[in-house]
Amino acid sequence: MAKKRYTVQTACPQCGCSRSQVLSEDEMKERYGHVPNFDMECGECMEKYTSEMKTACPEWDKECRIQE
Ligand SMILES: [Zn+2]
């Protein structure tokens, strides 16, 4: 059985460049955990910004709610 993958998409509010990561459930737990918001740093302009999980990865946000 294939493991579920989650795509996290974020966009920098400063320069607009977007970033997309594909992570497994274990990686999601390790990297973000069950949080509504998380911090990102833009690889282009180094701007630090906060992303909402429900926007960046609705699927993971849903999983978090189920587990609550
Ligand atoms: Zn940027």
XYZ file of N, CA and C and ligand atoms in Angstrom:
205
model
N 0.846 -1.204 0.000
C 0.000 0.000 0.000
C 0.879 1.251 0.000
N 0.584 2.121 -0.898
C 1.380 3.352 -0.993
C 1.074 4.280 0.177
N 2.115 4.922 0.642
C 1.928 5.865 1.737
C 1.367 7.171 1.209
N 0.530 7.763 2.024
C -0.075 9.019 1.620
C 0.960 10.135 1.623
N 0.857 10.987 0.617
C 1.771 12.122 0.514
C 0.976 13.418 0.613
N 1.610 14.389 1.226
C 0.954 15.693 1.394
C 1.768 16.760 0.683
N 1.092 17.617 -0.038
C 1.768 18.720 -0.714
C 1.536 20.007 0.065
N 2.645 20.626 0.460
C 2.577 21.889 1.197
C 2.990 23.004 0.246
N 2.065 23.913 -0.030
C 2.368 25.008 -0.939
C 2.314 26.332 -0.208
N 3.409 27.074 -0.346
C 3.461 28.376 0.301
C 3.934 29.414 -0.715
N 3.561 30.665 -0.470
C 3.997 31.753 -1.339
C 4.488 32.901 -0.484
N 5.617 33.457 -0.861
C 6.210 34.567 -0.107
C 5.416 35.845 -0.336
N 4.999 36.528 0.741
C 4.230 37.765 0.574
C 5.095 38.916 0.053
N 6.405 38.788 0.213
C 7.338 39.848 -0.184
C 7.636 39.826 -1.688
N 8.098 38.683 -2.180
C 8.488 38.611 -3.594
C 7.558 37.726 -4.421
N 6.670 37.018 -3.762
C 5.665 36.234 -4.485
C 6.117 34.874 -4.979
N 7.356 34.515 -4.715
C 7.809 33.211 -5.198
C 7.146 32.114 -4.382
N 6.768 31.055 -5.047
C 6.075 29.993 -4.341
C 6.970 28.777 -4.194
N 6.646 27.982 -3.200
C 7.428 26.814 -2.908
C 6.474 25.667 -2.638
N 6.826 24.524 -3.110
C 5.966 23.375 -2.903
C 6.808 22.196 -2.438
N 6.359 21.552 -1.387
C 7.072 20.406 -0.844
C 6.109 19.229 -0.771
N 6.612 18.068 -1.085
C 5.799 16.866 -0.943
C 6.394 16.038 0.188
N 5.588 15.822 1.224
C 6.070 15.132 2.414
C 5.159 13.968 2.789
N 5.759 12.983 3.423
C 4.965 11.862 3.933
C 4.331 12.277 5.256
N 3.450 11.419 5.757
C 2.785 11.734 7.020
C 3.798 11.897 8.155
N 4.788 10.992 8.215
C 5.811 11.076 9.253
C 6.606 12.365 9.166
N 6.937 12.769 7.937
C 7.692 14.006 7.751
C 6.859 15.221 8.146
N 5.576 15.169 7.847
C 4.688 16.265 8.231
C 4.643 16.409 9.746
N 4.524 15.267 10.436
C 4.462 15.280 11.904
C 5.742 15.837 12.487
N 6.859 15.407 11.901
C 8.157 15.814 12.406
C 8.421 17.293 12.135
N 8.096 17.723 10.930
C 8.430 19.080 10.539
C 7.440 20.126 11.029
N 6.160 19.821 10.956
C 5.154 20.823 11.300
C 4.306 20.462 12.511
N 4.020 19.168 12.665
C 3.116 18.787 13.733
C 1.717 19.252 13.418
N 0.851 19.181 14.425
C -0.530 19.589 14.205
C -0.719 21.038 14.623
N -0.323 21.917 13.742
C -0.399 23.344 14.046
C -1.273 24.070 13.019
N -1.980 25.118 13.458
C -2.789 25.887 12.512
C -1.923 26.798 11.636
N -0.809 27.271 12.210
C 0.095 28.161 11.469
C 1.530 27.683 11.629
N 2.359 27.958 10.630
C 3.768 27.599 10.744
C 4.634 28.671 10.084
N 5.887 28.724 10.509
C 6.801 29.742 9.998
C 7.575 29.235 8.790
N 7.756 30.103 7.831
C 8.513 29.788 6.627
C 9.560 30.871 6.404
N 10.634 30.480 5.714
C 11.605 31.492 5.306
C 11.759 31.381 3.802
N 11.619 32.506 3.120
C 11.703 32.515 1.665
C 13.130 32.251 1.205
N 13.280 31.344 0.246
C 14.606 31.019 -0.266
C 15.155 32.086 -1.201
N 14.289 32.979 -1.670
C 14.707 34.016 -2.615
C 15.126 35.294 -1.909
N 14.231 35.845 -1.085
C 14.516 37.146 -0.465
C 14.739 37.040 1.040
N 14.714 35.801 1.581
C 14.959 35.534 2.999
C 13.912 36.132 3.932
N 12.794 36.549 3.385
C 11.701 37.067 4.199
C 11.143 35.932 5.070
N 10.905 36.240 6.344
C 10.265 35.251 7.206
C 8.774 35.570 7.270
N 7.981 34.553 7.075
C 6.541 34.778 7.095
C 5.818 33.578 7.691
N 4.568 33.806 8.011
C 3.753 32.757 8.608
C 2.709 32.285 7.610
N 2.582 30.989 7.482
C 1.571 30.426 6.594
C 0.516 29.695 7.406
N -0.691 29.705 6.892
C -1.759 28.953 7.537
C -1.796 27.553 6.944
N -1.871 26.558 7.811
C -1.881 25.175 7.330
C -3.082 24.897 6.439
N -4.218 25.501 6.764
C -5.414 25.222 5.962
C -5.281 25.734 4.528
N -4.418 26.731 4.314
C -4.178 27.248 2.967
C -3.036 26.486 2.297
N -1.981 26.235 3.079
C -0.784 25.593 2.523
C -1.021 24.123 2.201
N -1.744 23.443 3.090
C -2.005 22.026 2.890
C -3.337 21.626 3.524
N -4.437 21.882 2.802
C -5.772 21.593 3.344
C -5.939 20.139 3.790
N -5.287 19.243 3.073
C -5.410 17.812 3.404
C -4.847 17.497 4.783
N -3.678 18.075 5.060
C -3.047 17.832 6.360
C -3.853 18.495 7.464
N -4.359 19.690 7.181
C -5.180 20.413 8.150
C -6.395 19.574 8.535
N -6.956 18.902 7.564
C -8.112 18.034 7.798
C -7.720 16.848 8.683
N -6.573 16.251 8.383
C -6.076 15.135 9.191
C -5.913 15.553 10.648
N -5.388 16.758 10.850
C -5.166 17.273 12.202
C -6.483 17.391 12.953
N -7.499 17.857 12.255
C -8.805 18.021 12.895
C -9.411 16.676 13.283
N -9.203 15.691 12.432
C -9.736 14.361 12.700
C -9.090 13.784 13.966
N -7.797 14.046 14.131
C -7.069 13.483 15.250
C -7.264 14.226 16.566
N -7.905 15.356 16.508
C -8.082 16.150 17.715
C -9.072 15.517 18.682
Zn 10.521 36.085 -1.051
